[in-house]
Short mmCIF file of N, CA and C in Angstrom, two decimals:
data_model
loop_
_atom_site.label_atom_id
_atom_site.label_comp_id
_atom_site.label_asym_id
_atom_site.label_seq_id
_atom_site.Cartn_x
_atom_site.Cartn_y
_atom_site.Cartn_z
N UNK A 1 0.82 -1.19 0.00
CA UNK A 1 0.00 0.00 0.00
C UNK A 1 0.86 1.26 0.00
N UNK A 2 2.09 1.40 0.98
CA UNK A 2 2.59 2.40 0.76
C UNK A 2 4.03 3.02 -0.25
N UNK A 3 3.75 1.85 -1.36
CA UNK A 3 4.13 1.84 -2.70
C UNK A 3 3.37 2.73 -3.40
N UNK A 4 1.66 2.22 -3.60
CA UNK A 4 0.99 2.74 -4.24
C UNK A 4 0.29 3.99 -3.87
N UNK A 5 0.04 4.23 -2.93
CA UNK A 5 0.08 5.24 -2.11
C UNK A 5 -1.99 4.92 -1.81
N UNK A 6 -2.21 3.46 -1.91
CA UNK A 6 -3.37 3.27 -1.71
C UNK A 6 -3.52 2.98 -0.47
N UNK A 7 -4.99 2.89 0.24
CA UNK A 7 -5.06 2.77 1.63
C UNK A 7 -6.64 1.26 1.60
N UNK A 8 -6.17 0.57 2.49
CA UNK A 8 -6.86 -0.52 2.57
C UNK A 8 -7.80 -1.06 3.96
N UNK A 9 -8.99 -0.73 4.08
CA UNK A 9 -9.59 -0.88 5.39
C UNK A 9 -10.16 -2.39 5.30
N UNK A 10 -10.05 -2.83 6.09
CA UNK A 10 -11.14 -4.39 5.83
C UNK A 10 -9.99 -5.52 6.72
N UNK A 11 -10.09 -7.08 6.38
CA UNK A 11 -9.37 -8.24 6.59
C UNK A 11 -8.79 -9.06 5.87
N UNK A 12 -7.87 -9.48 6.71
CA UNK A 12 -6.83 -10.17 6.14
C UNK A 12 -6.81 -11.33 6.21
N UNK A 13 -6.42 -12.88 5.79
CA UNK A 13 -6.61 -14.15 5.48
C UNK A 13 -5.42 -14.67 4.81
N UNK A 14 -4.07 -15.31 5.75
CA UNK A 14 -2.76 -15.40 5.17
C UNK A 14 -2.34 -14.79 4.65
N UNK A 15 -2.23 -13.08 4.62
CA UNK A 15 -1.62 -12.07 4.84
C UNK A 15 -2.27 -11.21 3.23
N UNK A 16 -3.32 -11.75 3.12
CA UNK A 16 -4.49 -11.36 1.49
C UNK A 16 -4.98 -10.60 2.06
N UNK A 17 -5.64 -9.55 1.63
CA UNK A 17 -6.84 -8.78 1.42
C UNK A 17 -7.84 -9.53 1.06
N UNK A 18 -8.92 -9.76 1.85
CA UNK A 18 -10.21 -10.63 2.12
C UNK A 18 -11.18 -10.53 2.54
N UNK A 19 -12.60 -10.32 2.40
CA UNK A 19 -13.71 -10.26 2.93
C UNK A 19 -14.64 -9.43 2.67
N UNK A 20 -15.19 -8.51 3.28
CA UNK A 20 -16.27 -7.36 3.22
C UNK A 20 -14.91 -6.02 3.38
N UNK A 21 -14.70 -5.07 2.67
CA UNK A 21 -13.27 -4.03 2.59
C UNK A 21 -14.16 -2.85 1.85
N UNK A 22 -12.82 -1.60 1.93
CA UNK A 22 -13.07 -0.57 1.31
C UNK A 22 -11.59 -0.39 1.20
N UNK A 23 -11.38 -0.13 -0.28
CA UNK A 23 -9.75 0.15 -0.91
C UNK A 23 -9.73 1.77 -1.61
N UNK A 24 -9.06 2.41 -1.21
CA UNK A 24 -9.18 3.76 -1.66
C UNK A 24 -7.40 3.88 -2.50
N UNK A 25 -8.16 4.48 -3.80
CA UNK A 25 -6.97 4.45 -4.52
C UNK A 25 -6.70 5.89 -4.40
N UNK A 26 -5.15 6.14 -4.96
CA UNK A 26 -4.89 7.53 -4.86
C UNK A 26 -5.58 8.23 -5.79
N UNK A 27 -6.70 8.21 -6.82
CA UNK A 27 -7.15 9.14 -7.44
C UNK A 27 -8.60 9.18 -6.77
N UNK A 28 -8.56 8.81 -5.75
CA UNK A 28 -9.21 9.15 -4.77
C UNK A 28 -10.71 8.02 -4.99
N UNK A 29 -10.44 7.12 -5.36
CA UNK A 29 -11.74 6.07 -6.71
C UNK A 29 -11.74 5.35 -5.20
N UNK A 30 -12.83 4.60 -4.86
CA UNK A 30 -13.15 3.65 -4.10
C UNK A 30 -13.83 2.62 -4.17
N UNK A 31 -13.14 1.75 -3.67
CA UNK A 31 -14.06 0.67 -3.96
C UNK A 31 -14.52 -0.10 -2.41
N UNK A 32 -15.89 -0.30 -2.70
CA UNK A 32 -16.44 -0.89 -1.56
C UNK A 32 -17.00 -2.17 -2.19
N UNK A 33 -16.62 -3.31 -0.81
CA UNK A 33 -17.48 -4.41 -1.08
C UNK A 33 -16.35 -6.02 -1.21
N UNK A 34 -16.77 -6.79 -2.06
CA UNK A 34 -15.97 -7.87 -1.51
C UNK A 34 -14.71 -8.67 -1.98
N UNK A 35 -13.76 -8.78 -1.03
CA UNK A 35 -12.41 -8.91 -1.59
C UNK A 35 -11.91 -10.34 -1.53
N UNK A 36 -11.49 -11.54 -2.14
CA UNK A 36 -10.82 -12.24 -2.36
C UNK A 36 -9.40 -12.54 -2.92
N UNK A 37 -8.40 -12.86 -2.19
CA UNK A 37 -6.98 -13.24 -2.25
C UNK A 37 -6.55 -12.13 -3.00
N UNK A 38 -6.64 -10.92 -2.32
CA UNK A 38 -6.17 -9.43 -2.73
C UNK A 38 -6.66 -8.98 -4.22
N UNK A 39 -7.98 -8.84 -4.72
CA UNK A 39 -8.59 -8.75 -5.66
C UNK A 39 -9.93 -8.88 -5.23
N UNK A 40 -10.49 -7.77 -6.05
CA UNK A 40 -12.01 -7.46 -5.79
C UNK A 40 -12.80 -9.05 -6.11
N UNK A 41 -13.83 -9.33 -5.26
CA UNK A 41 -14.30 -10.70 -6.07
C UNK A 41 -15.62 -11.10 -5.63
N UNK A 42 -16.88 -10.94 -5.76
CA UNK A 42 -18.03 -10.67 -5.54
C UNK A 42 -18.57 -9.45 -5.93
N UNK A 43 -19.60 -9.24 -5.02
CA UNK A 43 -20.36 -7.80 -5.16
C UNK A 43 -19.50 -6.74 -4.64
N UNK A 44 -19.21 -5.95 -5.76
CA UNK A 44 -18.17 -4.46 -5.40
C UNK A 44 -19.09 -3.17 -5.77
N UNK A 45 -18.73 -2.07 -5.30
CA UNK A 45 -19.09 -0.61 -6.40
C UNK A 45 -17.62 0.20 -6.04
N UNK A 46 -17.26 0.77 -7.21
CA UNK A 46 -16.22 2.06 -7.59
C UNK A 46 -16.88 3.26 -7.33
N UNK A 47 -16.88 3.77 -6.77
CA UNK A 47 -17.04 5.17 -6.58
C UNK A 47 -15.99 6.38 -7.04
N UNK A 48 -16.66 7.50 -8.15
CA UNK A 48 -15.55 7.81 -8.70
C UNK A 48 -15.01 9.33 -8.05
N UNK A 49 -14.23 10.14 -7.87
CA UNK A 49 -14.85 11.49 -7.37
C UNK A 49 -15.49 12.44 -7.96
N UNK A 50 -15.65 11.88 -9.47
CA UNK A 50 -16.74 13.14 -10.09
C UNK A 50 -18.08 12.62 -9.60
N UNK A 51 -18.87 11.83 -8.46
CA UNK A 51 -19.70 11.44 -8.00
C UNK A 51 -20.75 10.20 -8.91
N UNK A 52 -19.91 9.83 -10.08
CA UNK A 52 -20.33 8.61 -10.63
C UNK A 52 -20.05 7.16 -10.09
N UNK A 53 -20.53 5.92 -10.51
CA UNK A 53 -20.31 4.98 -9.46
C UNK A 53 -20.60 4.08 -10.86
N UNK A 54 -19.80 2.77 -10.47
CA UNK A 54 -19.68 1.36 -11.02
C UNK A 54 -19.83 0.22 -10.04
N UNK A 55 -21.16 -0.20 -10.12
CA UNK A 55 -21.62 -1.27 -9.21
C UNK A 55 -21.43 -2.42 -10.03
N UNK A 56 -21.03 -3.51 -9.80
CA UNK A 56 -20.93 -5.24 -10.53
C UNK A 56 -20.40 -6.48 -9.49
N UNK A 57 -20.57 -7.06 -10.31
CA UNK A 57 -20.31 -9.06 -9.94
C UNK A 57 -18.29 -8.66 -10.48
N UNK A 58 -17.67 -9.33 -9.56
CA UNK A 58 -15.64 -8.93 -9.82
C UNK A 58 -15.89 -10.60 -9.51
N UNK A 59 -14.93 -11.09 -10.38
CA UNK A 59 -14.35 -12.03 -10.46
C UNK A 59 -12.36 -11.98 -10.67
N UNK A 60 -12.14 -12.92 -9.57
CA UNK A 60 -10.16 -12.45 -9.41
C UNK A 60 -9.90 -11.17 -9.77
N UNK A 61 -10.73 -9.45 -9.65
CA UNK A 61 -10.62 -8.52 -9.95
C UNK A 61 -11.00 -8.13 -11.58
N UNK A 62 -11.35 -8.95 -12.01
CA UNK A 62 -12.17 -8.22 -13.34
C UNK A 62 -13.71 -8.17 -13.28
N UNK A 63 -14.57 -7.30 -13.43
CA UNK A 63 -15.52 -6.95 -13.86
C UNK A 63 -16.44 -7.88 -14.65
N UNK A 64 -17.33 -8.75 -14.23
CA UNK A 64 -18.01 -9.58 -15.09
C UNK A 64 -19.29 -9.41 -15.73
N UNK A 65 -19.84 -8.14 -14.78
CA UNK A 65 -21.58 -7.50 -14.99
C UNK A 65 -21.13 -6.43 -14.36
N UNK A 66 -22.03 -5.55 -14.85
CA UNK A 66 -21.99 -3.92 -13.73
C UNK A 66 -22.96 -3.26 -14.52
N UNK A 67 -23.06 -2.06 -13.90
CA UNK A 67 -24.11 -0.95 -14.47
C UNK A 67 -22.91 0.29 -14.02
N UNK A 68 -22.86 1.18 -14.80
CA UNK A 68 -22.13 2.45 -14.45
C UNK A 68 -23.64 3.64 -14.44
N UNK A 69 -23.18 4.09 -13.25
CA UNK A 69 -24.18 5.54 -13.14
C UNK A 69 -23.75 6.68 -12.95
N UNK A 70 -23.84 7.89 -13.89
CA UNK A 70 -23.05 9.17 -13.97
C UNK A 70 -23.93 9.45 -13.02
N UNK A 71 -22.94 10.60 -12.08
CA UNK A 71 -23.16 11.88 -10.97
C UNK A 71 -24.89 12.07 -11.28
N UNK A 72 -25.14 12.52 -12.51
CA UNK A 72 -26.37 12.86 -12.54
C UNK A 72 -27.90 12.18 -12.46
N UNK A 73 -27.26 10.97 -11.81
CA UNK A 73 -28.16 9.66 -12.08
C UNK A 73 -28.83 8.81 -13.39
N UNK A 74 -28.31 9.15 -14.27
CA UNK A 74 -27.98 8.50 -15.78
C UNK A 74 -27.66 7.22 -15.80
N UNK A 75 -27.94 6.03 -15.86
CA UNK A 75 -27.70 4.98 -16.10
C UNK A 75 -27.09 4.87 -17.16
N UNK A 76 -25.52 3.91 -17.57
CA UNK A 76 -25.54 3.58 -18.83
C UNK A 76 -25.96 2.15 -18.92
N UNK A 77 -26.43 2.51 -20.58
CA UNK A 77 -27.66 0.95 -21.01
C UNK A 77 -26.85 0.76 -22.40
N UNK A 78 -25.80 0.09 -22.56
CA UNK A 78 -25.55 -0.32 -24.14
C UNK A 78 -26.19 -1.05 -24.71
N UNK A 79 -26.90 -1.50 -24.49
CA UNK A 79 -27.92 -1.83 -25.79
C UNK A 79 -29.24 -1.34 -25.96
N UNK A 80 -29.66 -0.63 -24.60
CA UNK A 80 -30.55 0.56 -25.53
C UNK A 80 -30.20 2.05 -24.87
N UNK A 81 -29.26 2.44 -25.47
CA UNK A 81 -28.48 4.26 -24.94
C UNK A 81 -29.22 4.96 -25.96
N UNK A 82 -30.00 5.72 -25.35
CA UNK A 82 -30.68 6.60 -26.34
C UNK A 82 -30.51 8.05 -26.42
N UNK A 83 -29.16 8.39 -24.82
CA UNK A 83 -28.75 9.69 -24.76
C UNK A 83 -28.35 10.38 -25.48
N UNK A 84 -28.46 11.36 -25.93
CA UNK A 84 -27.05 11.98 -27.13
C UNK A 84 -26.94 11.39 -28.17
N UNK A 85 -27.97 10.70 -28.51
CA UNK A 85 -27.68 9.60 -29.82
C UNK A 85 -27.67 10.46 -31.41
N UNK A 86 -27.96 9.81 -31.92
CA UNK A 86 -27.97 10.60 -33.37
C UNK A 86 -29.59 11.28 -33.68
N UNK A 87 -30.44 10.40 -33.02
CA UNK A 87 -31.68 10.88 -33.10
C UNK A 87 -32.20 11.73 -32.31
N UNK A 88 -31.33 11.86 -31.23
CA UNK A 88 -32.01 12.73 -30.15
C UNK A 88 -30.65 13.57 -29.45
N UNK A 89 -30.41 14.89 -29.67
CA UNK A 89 -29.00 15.21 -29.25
C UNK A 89 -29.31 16.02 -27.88
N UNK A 90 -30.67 16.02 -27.57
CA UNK A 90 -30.65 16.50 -25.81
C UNK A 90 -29.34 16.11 -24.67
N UNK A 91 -28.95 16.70 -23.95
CA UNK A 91 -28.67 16.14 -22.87
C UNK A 91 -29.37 15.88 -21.99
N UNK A 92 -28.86 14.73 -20.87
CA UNK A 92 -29.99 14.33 -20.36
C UNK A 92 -30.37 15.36 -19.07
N UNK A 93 -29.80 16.43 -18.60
CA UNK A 93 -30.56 17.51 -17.96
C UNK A 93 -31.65 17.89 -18.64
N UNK A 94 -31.43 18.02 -19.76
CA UNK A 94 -32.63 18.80 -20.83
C UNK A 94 -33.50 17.71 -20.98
N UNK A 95 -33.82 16.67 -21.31
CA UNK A 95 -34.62 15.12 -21.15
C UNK A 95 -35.35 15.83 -19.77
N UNK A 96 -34.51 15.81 -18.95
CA UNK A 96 -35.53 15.48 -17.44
C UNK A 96 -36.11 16.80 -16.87
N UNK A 97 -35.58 17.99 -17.67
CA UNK A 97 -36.13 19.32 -17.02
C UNK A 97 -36.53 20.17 -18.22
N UNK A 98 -36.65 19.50 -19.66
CA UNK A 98 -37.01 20.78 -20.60
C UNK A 98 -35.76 21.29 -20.80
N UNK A 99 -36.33 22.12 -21.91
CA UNK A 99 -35.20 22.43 -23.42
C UNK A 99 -35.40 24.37 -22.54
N UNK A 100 -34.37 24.94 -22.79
CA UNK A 100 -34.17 26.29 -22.54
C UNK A 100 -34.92 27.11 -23.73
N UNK A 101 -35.63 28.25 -23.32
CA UNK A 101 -36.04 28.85 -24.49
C UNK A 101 -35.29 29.44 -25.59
N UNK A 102 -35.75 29.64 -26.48
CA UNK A 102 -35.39 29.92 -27.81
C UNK A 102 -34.51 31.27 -27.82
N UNK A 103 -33.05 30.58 -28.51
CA UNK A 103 -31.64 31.90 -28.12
C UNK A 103 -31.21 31.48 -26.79
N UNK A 104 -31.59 30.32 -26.31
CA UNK A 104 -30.65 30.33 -24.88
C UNK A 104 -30.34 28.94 -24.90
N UNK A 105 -29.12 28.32 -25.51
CA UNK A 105 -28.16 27.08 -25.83
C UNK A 105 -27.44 26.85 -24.51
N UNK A 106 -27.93 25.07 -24.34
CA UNK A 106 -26.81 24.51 -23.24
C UNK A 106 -25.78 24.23 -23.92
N UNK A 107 -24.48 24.07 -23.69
CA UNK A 107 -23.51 23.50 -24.36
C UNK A 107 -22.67 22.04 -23.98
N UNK A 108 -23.39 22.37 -22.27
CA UNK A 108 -22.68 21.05 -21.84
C UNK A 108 -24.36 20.30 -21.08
N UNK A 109 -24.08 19.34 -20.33
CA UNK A 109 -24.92 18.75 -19.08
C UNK A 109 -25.06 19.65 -17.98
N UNK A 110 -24.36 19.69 -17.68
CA UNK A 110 -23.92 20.72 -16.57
C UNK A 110 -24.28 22.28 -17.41
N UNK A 111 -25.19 22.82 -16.35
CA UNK A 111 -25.54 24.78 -16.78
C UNK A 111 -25.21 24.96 -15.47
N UNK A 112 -24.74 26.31 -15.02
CA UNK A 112 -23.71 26.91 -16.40
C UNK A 112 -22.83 26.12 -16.72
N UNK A 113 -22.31 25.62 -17.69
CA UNK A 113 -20.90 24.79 -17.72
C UNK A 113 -20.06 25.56 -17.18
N UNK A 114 -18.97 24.05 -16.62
CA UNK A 114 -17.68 24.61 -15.99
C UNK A 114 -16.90 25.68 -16.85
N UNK A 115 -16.06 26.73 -16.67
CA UNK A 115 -15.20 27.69 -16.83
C UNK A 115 -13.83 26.49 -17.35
N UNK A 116 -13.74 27.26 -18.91
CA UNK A 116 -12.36 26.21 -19.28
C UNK A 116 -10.97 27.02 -19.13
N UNK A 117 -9.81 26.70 -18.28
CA UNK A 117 -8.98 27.53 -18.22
C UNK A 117 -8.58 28.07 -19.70
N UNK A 118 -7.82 29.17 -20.26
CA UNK A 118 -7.09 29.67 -21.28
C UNK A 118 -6.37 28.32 -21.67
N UNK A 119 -6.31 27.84 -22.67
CA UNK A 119 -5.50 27.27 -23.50
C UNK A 119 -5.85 25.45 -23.52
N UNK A 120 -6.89 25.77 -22.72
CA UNK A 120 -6.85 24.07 -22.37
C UNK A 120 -8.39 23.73 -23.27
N UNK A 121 -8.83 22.30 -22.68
CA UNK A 121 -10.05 21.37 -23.46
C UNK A 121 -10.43 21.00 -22.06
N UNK A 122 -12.05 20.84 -22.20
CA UNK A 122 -12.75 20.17 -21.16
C UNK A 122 -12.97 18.66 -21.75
N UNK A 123 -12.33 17.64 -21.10
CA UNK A 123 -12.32 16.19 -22.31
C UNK A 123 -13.56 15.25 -21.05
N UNK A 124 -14.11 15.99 -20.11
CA UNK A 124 -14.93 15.17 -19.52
C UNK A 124 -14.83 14.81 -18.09
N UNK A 125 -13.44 14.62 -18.29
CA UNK A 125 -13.37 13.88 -16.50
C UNK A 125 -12.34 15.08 -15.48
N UNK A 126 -12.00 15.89 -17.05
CA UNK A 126 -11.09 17.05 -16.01
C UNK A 126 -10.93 17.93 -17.65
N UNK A 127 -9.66 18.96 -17.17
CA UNK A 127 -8.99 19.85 -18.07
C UNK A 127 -7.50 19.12 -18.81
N UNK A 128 -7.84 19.70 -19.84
CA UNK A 128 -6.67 19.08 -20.37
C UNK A 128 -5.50 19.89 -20.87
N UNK A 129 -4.37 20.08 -21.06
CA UNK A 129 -3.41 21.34 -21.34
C UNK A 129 -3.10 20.48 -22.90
N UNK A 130 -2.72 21.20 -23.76
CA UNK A 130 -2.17 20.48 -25.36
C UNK A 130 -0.91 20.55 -24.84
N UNK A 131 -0.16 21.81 -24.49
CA UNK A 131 1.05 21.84 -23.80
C UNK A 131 1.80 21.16 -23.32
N UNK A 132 1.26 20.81 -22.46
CA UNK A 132 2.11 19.83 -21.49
C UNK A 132 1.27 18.40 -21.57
N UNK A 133 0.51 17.88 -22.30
CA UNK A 133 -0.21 16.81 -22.30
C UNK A 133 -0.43 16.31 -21.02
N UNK A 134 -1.46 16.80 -20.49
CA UNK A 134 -1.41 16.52 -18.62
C UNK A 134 -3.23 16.98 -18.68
N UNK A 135 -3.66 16.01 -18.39
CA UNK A 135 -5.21 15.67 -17.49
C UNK A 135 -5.03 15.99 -16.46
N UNK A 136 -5.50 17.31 -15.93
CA UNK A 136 -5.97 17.18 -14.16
C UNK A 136 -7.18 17.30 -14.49
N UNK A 137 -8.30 16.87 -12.95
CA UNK A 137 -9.43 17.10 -12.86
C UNK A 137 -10.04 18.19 -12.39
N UNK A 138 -11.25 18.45 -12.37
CA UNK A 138 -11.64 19.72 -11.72
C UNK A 138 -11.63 20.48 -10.54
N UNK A 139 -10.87 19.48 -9.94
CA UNK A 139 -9.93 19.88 -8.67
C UNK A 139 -8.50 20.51 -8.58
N UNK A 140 -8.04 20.07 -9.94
CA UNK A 140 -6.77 20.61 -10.17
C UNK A 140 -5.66 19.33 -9.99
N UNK A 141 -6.18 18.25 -9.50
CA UNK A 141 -5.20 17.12 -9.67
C UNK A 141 -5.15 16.41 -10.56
N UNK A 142 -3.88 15.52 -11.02
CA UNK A 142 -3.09 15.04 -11.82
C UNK A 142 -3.93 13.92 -11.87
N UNK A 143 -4.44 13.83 -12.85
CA UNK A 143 -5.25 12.36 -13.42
C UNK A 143 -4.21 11.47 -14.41
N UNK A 144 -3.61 12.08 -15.61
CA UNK A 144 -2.97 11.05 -16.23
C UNK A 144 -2.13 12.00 -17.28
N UNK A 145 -1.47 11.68 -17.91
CA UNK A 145 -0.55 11.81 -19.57
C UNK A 145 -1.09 11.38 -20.50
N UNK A 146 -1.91 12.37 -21.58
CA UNK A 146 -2.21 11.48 -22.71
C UNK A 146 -1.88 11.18 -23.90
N UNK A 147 -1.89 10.21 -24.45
CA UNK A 147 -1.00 9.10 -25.52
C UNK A 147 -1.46 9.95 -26.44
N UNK A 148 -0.70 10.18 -27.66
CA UNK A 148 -1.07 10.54 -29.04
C UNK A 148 -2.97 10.53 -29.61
N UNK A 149 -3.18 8.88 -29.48
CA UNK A 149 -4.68 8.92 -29.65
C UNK A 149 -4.93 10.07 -29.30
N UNK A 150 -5.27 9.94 -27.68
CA UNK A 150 -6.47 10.53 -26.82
C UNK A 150 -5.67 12.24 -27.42
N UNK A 151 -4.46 12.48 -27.49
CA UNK A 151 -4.51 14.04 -27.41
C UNK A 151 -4.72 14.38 -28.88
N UNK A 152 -5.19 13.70 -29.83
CA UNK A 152 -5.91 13.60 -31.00
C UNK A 152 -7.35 13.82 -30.87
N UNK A 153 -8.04 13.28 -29.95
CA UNK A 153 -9.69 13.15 -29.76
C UNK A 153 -9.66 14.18 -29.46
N UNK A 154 -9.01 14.61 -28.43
CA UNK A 154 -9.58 15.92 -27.83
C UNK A 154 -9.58 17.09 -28.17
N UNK A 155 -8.40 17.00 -29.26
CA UNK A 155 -8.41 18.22 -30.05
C UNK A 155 -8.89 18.30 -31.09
N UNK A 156 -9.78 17.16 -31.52
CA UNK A 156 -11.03 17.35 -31.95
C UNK A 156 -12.37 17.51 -32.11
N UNK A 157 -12.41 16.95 -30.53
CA UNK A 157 -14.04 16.47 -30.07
C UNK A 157 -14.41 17.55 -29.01
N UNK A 158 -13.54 18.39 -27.96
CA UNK A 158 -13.48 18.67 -26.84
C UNK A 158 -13.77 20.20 -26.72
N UNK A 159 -14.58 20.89 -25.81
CA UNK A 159 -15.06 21.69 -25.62
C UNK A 159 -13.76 23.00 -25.08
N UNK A 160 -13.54 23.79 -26.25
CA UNK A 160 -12.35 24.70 -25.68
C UNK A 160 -12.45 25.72 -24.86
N UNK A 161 -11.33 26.11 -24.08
CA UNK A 161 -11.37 27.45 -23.02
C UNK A 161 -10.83 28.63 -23.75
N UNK A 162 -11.50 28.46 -25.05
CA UNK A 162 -11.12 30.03 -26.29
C UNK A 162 -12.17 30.03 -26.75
N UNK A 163 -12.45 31.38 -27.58
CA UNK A 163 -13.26 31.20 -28.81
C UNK A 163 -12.44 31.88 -29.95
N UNK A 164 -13.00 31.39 -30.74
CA UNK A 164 -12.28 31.17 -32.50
C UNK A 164 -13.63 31.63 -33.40
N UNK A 165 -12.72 32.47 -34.21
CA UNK A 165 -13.65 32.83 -34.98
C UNK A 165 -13.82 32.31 -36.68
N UNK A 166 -15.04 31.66 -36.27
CA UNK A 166 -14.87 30.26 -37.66
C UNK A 166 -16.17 31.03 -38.95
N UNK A 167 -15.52 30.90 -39.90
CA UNK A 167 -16.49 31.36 -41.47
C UNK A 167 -16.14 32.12 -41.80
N UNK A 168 -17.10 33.23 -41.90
CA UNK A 168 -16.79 34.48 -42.75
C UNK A 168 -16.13 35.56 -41.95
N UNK A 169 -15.09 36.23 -42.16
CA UNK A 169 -14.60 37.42 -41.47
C UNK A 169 -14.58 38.53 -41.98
N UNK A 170 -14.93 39.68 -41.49
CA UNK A 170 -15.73 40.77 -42.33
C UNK A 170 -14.20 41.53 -42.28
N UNK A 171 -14.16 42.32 -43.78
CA UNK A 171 -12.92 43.62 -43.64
C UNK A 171 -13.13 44.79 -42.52
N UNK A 172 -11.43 45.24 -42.02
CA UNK A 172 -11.82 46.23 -41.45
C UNK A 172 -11.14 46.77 -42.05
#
């Protein structure tokens, strides 16, 4: 544990992690529920700190069934996700409370959306710098480094902390 800088409450069984536990990782993710020969293994949930959660059946620590539920109480359903789909581009705030009147655009789930620092992308789970290729979250901590892919997606898909002025530009 004090390798990983994780912290482990629960019992032990020939010197394993075993039983009914709560394992708190350093990105602060938790997991509650049941542990076999140092690996999640029964009924667990992840708790994430953006207040989303992953409840499932862990087998020797992999994931065999689960349901993931965003902060906002959103279930995800892959085989029938009808959020954001192609047919329906509401978010699901707007689904459960109505569409804003006419001239007044959500842009994210979240109204007001979060504030994107200067130079960075909102990619979802935090801010992202192009700069320094560095994910922190909306706390300001260090989530991860991202690989070529991901700093590809985001600088295509991802909601910027600029505005740009795109089409026609008038003479001055």
């Amino acid at each position: 544990m004090e390798y990983t800088g994780s912290q482990y409450i629960g019992e032990y069984v020939d010197g394993r992690m075993e039983g009914e536990a709560e394992y708190l990782l350093p990105t602060e993710t938790k997991y509650v529920g049941e542990m076999k020969d140092g690996m999640f293994h029964g009924q667990g949930t992840l708790y994430f700190p953006n207040g989303s959660r992953y409840d499932a059946i862990w087998e020797k620590g992999l994931a065999v069934k689960g349901t993931y539920t965003f902060s906002d109480g959103l279930q995800y359903d892959a085989e029938h996700w009808h959020y954001c789909d192609g047919y329906d581009r509401r978010f699901y705030t707007e689904i459960c409370y109505g569409l804003k009147p006419a001239g007044i655009s959500q842009v994210t789930n979240m109204d007001p959306p979060r504030k994107i620092p200067e130079g960075c992308y909102d990619c979802g789970d935090g801010f992202y710098d192009p700069v320094t290729r560095i994910i922190k979250d909306y706390r300001n901590r260090f989530l991860r480094n991202a690989d070529d892919d991901e700093h590809e997606w985001i600088i295509k898909t991802c909601r910027k902390g600029w505005d740009e002025i795109v089409g026609h530009r008038p003479k001055l």
